[in-house]
Coordinates of C-alpha atoms in Angstrom, one line a residue:
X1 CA -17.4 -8.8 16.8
X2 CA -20.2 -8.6 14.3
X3 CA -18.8 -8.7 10.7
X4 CA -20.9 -6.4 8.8
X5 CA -21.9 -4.2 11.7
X6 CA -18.0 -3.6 12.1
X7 CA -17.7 -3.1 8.1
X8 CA -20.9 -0.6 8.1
X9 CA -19.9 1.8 10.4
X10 CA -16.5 1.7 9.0
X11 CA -18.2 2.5 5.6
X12 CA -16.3 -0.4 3.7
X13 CA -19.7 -2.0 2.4
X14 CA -20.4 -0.9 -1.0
X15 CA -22.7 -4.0 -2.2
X16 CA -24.0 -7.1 0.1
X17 CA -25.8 -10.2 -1.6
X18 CA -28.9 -11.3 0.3
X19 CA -28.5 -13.7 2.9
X20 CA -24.9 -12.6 3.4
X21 CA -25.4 -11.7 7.6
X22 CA -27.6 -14.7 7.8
X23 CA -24.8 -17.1 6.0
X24 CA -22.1 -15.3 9.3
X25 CA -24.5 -15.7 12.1
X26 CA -24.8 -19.6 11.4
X27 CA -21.2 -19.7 12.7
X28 CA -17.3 -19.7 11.2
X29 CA -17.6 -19.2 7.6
X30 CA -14.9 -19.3 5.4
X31 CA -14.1 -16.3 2.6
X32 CA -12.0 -15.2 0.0
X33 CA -10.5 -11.9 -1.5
X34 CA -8.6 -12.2 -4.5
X35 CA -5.0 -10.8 -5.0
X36 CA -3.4 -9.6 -8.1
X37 CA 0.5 -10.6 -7.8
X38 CA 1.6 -8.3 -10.4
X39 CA 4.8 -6.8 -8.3
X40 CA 6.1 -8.2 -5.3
X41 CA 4.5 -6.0 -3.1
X42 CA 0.7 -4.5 -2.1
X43 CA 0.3 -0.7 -2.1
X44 CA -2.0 0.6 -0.5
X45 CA -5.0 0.4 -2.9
X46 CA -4.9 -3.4 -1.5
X47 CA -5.3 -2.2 1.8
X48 CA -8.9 -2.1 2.0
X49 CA -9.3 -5.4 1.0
X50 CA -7.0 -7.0 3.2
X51 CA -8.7 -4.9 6.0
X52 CA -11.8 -6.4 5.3
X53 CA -10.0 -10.0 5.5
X54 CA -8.8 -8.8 9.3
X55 CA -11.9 -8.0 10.2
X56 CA -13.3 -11.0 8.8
X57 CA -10.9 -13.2 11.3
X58 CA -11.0 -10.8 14.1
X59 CA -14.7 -12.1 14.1
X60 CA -14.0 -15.3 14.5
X61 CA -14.6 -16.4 10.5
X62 CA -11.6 -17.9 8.2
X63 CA -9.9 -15.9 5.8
X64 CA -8.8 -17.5 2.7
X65 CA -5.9 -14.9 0.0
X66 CA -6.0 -16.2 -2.8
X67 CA -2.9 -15.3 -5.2
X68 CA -4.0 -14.7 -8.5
X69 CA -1.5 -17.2 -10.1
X70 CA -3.5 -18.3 -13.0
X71 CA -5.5 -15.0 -13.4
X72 CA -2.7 -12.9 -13.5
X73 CA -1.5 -14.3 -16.4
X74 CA -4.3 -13.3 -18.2
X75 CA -5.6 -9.5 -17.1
X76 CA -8.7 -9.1 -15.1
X77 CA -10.2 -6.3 -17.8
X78 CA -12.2 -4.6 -14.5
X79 CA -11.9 -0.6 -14.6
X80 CA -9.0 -1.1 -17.4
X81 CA -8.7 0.6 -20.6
X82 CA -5.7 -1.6 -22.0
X83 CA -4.9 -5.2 -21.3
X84 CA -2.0 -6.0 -19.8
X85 CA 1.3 -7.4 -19.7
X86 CA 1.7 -11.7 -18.4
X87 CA 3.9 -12.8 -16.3
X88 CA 6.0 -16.2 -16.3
X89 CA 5.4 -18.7 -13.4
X90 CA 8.9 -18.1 -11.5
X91 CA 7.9 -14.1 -11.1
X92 CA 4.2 -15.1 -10.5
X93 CA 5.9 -17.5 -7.2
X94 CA 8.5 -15.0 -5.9
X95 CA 5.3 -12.1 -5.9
X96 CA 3.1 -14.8 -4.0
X97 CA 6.1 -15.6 -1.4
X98 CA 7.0 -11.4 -0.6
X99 CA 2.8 -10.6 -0.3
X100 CA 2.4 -13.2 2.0
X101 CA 5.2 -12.2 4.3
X102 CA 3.1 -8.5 4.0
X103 CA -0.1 -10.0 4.7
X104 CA 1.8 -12.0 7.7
X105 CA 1.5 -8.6 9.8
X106 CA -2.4 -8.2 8.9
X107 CA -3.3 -11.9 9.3
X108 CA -2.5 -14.7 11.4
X109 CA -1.2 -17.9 9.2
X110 CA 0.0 -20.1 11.6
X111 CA -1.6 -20.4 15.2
X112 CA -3.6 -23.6 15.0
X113 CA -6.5 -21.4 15.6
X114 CA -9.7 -23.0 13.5
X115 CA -10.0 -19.6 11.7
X116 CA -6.5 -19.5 10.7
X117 CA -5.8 -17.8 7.7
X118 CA -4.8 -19.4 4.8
X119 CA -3.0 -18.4 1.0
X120 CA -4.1 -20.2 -2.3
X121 CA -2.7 -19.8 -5.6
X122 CA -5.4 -20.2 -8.3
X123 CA -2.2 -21.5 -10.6
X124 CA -2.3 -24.8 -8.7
X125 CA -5.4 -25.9 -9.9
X126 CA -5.8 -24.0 -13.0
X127 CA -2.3 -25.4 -14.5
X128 CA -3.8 -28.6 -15.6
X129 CA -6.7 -28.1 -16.7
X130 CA -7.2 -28.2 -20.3
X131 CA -8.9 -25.8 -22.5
X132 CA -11.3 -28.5 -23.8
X133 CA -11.9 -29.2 -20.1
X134 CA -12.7 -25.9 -19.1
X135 CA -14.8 -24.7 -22.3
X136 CA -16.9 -28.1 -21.6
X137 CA -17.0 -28.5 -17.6
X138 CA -17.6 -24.6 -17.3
X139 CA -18.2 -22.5 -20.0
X140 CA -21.5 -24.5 -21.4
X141 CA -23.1 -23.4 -17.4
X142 CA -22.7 -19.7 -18.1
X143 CA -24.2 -17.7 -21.5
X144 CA -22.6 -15.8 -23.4
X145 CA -25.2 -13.3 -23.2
X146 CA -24.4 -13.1 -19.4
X147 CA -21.1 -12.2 -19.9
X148 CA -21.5 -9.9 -21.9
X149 CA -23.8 -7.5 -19.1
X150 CA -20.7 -7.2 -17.0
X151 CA -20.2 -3.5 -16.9
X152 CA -16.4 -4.6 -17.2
X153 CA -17.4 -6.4 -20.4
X154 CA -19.8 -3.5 -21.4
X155 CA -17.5 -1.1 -20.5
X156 CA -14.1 -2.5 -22.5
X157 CA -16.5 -3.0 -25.6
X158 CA -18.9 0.6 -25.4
X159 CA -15.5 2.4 -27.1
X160 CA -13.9 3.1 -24.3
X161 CA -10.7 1.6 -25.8
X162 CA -10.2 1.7 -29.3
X163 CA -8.4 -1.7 -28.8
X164 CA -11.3 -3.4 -27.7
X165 CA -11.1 -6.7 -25.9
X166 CA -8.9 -10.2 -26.3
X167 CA -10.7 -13.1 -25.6
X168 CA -8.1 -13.7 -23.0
X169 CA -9.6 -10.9 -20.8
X170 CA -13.0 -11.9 -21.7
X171 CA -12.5 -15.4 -20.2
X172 CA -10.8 -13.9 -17.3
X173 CA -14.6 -13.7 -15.5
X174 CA -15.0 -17.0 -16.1
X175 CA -11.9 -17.8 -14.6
X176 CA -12.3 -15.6 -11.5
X177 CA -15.9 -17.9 -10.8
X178 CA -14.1 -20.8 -11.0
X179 CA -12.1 -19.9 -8.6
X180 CA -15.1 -19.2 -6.4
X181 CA -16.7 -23.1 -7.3
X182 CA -13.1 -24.9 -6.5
X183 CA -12.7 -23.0 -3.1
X184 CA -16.6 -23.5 -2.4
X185 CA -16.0 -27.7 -3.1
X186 CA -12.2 -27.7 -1.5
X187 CA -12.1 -25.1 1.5
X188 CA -16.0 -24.2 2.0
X189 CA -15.9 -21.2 1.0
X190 CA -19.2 -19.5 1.2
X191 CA -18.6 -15.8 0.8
X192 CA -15.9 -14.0 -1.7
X193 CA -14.8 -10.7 -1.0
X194 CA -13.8 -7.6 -3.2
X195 CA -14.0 -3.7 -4.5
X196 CA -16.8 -2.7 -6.1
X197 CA -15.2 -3.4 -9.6
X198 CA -15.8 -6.9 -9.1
X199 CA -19.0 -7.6 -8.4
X200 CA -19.9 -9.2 -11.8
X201 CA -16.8 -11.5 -11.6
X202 CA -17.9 -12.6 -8.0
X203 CA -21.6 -13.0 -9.0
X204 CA -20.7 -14.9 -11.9
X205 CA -19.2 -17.3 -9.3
X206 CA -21.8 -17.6 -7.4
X207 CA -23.7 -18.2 -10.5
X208 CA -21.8 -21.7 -11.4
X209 CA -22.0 -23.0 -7.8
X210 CA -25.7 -22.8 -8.1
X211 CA -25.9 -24.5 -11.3
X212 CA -23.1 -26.8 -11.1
X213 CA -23.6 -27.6 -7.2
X214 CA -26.7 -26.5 -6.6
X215 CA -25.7 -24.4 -3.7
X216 CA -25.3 -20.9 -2.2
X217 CA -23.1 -18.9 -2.2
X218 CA -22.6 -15.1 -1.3
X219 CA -20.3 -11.3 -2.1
X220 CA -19.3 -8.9 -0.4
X221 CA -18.0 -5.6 -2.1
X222 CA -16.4 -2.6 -0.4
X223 CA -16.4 1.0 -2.1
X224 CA -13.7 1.7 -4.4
X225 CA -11.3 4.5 -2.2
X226 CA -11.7 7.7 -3.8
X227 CA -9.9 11.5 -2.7
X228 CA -12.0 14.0 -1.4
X229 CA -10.4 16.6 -4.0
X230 CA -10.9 13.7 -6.6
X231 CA -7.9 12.3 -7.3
X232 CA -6.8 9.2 -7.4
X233 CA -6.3 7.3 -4.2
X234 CA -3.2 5.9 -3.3
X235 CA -1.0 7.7 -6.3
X236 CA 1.7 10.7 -5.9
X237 CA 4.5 12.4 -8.6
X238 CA 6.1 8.9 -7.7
X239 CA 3.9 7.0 -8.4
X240 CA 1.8 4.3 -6.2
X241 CA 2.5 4.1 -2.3
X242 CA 3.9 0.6 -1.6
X243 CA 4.2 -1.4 1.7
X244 CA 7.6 -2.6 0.7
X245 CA 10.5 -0.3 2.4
X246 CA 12.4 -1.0 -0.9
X247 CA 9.7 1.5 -3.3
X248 CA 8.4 3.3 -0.4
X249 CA 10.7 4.5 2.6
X250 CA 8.5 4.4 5.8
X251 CA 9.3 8.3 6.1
X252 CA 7.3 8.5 2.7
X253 CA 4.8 6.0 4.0
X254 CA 4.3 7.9 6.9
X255 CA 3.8 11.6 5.0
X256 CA 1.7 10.4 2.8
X257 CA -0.9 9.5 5.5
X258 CA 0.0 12.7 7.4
X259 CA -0.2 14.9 4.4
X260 CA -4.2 14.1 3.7
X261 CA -7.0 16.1 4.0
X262 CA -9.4 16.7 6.8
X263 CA -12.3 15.1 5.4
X264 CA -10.5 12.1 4.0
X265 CA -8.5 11.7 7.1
X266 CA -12.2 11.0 8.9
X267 CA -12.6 8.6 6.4
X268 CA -9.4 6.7 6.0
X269 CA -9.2 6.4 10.0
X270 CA -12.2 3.9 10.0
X271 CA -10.9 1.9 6.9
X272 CA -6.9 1.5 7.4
X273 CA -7.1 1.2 11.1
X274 CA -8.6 -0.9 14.0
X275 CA -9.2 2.0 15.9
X276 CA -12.9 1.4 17.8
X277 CA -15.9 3.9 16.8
X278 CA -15.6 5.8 20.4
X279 CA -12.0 6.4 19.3
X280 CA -12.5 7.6 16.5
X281 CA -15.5 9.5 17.2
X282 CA -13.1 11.4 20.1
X283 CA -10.6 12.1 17.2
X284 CA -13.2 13.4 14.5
X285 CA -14.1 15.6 17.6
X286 CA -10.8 16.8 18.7
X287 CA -9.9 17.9 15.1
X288 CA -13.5 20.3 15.1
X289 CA -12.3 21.9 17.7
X290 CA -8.9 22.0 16.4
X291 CA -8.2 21.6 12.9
X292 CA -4.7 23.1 12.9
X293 CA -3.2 20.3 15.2
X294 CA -4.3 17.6 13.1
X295 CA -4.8 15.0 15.7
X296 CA -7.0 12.6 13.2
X297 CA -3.8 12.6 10.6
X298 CA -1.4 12.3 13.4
X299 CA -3.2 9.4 14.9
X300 CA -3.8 7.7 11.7
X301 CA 0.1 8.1 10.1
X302 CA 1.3 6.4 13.2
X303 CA -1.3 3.4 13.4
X304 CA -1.0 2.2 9.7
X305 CA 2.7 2.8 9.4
X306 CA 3.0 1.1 12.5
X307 CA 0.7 -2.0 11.7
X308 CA 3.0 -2.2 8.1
X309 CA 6.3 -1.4 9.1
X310 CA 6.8 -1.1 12.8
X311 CA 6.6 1.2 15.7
X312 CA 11.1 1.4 15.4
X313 CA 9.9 3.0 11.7
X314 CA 7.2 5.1 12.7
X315 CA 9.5 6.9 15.3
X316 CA 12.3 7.4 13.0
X317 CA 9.3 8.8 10.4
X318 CA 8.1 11.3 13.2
X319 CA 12.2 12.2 13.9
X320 CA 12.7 12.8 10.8
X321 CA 10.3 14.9 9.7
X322 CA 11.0 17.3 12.6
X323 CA 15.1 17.8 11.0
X324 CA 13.7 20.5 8.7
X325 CA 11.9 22.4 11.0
X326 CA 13.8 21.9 14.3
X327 CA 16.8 23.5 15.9
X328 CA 17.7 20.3 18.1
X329 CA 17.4 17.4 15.2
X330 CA 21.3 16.9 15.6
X331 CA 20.5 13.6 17.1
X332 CA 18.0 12.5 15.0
X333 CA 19.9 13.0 11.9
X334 CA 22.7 10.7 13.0
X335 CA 20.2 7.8 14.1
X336 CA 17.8 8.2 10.8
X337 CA 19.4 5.5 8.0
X338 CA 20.3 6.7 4.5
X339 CA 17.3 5.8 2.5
X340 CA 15.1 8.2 5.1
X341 CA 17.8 11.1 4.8
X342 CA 17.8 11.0 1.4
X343 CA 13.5 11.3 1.4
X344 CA 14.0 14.0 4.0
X345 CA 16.2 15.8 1.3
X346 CA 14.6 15.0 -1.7
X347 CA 14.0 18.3 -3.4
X348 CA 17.0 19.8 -1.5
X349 CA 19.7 20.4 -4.1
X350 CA 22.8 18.8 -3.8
X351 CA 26.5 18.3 -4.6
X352 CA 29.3 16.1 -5.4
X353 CA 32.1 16.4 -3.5
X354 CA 35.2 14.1 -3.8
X355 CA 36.2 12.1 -0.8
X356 CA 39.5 13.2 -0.8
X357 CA 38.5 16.7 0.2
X358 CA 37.1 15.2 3.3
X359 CA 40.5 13.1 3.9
X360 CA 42.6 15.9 3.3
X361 CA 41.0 18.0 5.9
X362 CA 39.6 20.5 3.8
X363 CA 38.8 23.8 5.2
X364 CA 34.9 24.6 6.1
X365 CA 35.0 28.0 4.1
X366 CA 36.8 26.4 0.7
X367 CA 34.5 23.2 0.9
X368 CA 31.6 25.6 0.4
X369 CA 32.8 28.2 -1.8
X370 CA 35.1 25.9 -4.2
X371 CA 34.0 22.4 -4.0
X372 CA 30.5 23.0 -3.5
X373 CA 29.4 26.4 -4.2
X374 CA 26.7 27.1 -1.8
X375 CA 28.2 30.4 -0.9
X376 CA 28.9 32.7 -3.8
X377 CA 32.2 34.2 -1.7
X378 CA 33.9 33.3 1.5
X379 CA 33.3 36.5 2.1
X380 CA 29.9 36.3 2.4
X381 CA 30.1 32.6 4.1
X382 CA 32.1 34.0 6.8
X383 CA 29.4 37.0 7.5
X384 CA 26.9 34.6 7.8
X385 CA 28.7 32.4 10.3
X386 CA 29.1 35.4 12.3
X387 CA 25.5 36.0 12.7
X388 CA 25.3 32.4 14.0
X389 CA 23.5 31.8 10.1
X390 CA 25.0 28.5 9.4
X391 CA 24.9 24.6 10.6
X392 CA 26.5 21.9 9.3
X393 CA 24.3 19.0 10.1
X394 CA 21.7 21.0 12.3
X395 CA 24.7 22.1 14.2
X396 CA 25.5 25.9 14.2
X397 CA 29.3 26.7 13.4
X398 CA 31.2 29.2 14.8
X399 CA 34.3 28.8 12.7
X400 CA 34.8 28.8 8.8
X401 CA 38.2 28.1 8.9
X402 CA 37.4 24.6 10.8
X403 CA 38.5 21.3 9.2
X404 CA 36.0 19.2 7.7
X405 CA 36.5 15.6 9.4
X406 CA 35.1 11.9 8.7
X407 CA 32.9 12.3 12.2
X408 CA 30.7 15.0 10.3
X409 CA 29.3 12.5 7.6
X410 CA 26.3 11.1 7.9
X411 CA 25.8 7.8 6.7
X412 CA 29.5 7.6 5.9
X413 CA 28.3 10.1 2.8
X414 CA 26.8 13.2 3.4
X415 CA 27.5 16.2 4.8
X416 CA 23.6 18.3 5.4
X417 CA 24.4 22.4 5.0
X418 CA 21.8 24.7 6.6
X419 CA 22.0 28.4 5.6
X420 CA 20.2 30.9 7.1
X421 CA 16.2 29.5 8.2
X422 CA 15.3 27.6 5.4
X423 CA 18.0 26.9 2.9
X424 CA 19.2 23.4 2.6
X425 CA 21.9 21.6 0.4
X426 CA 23.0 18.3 0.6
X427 CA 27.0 17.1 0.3
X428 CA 27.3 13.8 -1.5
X429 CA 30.8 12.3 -0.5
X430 CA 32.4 9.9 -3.4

């Protein structure tokens, strides 16, 4: 597989340094793409970068991560209006260790395979070296006057904030091309990957390994993502979309990518999946002549919640989306665990009910009248059940006067009330 024929058609090359293709035809070359361990797990904004790193072994070359130890202690000031907030070494290591086991399912670390992949943490050789050191071994190579036509420099210092800029963050390009010299002299790394934001931090390591080393070296920049309506990739109500079950269910996971819009559902296919160009071509196709059944959003939900969860999550995702809408999701909703049910029914409103009620046997109709009120009379409750208007876990019920038992709780803890079509409410048992 040709790397940047691969990367073109996918539409993930934004800029290419000269002599990039050349550098990868000569054989197995090794790269890098940067990592910023703020949290202990990627979203999906990281995505396209690690995509480009699977590419990059799937044709044949070695993929370096580096974990920005030492750089994340300081704030890379790229496409940021406000610096921000360090971190201590023992939070930098436990974000390294939970990234790599998320890049484990993207990249393969430990075949003995000559293009193996491979994580660095710019912390280990950063951590010793002095400021005197660094100010005279580095900073006399690059001028001032070259820093400061960074666009992230320009940018941070044109008024944009009124806080301006730290030195810290100023240094942080400096930093970031060191990186790029010690992995071109330790690793031979030739090529450094990244968004389109970094181009001046990559170029300024090429930079100082011509004039240090006297050698080449070469970037690589994919697009930043964008929405088709203009919003911000990646973001909802709650926030960012992580790959970690923990912040983001794979129910939530999967929606999200279900939930997009035609034209950036053409677009994401190519960059979150491995799908080839004649299968993706087929699906651009199929959704022309078909728009309503979605077969591009379909296809991409369950390949990227598949390649970051598993296929075990992606089915529960797909089961569990049909329990609103489907008369025969009985099943489902017994099999789906409790952090999915409670994405399911977020939104749905919801009530506390004691446990005792359940233990004591409680009547169906005084549950829902008394306890929880989602009938305003039993009256009206028991009118409804006549007209076969109300399920108790997707399950219609012909009696109101029926005993609620432990075997109707889901998750040992909630009871799902369904009246008439679309009317949902939620029993919490405590």
């Amino acid at each position: 597989m040709d790397f940047i024929e691969e990367l073109s058609w996918r539409g993930m090359i934004h800029q290419m340094m000269p002599g990039t293709d050349e550098q990868l035809k000569k054989g197995m070359t090794t790269a890098y793409l940067g990592i910023d361990p703020t949290a202990d797990s990627l979203h999906i904004g990281h995505l396209v970068g690690v995509m480009m790193l699977k590419h990059f072994q799937r044709s044949g070359h070695k993929p370096l991560a580096l974990v920005g130890g030492a750089t994340g202690m300081i704030g890379d000031p790229s496409m940021k209006s406000q610096e921000r907030k360090l971190l201590d070494e023992e939070t930098l290591r436990h974000n390294q260790e939970a990234i790599k086991k998320q890049l484990a399912k993207f990249l393969d670390f430990d075949s003995d395979a000559p293009n193996r992949a491979e994580m660095v943490n710019n912390y280990d050789w950063m951590k010793n070296f002095s400021f005197l050191d660094f100010i005279r071994d580095i900073g006399k190579h690059i001028t001032v006057n070259y820093m400061m036509a960074k666009d992230s420099v320009k940018k941070r210092l044109s008024g944009e904030s009124r806080e301006g800029m730290s030195f810290t963050e100023f240094s942080y390009q400096l930093c970031q091309g060191y990186d790029f010299l010690h992995l071109y002299r330790d690793k031979g790394c030739r090529l450094q990957l990244g968004g389109s934001d970094q181009w001046g931090n990559i170029t300024t390591g090429t930079e100082l390994i011509r004039r240090i080393e006297g050698g080449e070296a070469f970037a690589l920049t994919c697009p930043l993502i964008t929405k088709a309506d203009g919003g911000k990739f990646g973001k909802t109500e709650s926030g960012n979309v992580w790959l970690d079950p923990r912040y983001t269910t794979p129910y939530k996971f999967y929606q999200f990518w279900l939930n997009v819009s035609d034209e950036d559902a053409a677009k994401y296919i190519k960059i979150f999946t491995e799908l080839t160009r004649e299968e993706v071509e087929a699906l651009i196709e199929e959704q022309a002549k078909d728009p309503g059944a979605r077969p591009l959003q379909k296809r991409l939900a369950k390949e990227i919640t598949t390649m970051v969860h598993s296929a075990e999550d992606y089915e529960m995702a797909v089961e569990a989306s049909q329990i609103l809408f489907s008369n025969k999701a009985a099943d489902a909703l017994h099999r789906i665990d409790e952090a999915t049910l409670l994405s399911v029914m977020e939104g749905v409103p919801q009530f506390e009910v004691p446990r005792a009620a359940i233990e004591e046997g409680t009547k169906l109709v005084d549950l829902l009248t008394d306890t929880a009120p989602v009938f305003a009379s039993k009256g009206e409750m028991r009118k409804l059940v006549q007209g076969g208007g109300v399920s108790i876990n997707k399950e219609k019920i012909a009696d109101p006067y029926a005993p609620v038992t432990p075997d109707m709780l889901l998750n040992d803890r909630y009871i799902l009330v369904q009246r008439g079509k679309k009317n949902y409410y939620l029993l919490r048992i405590s």
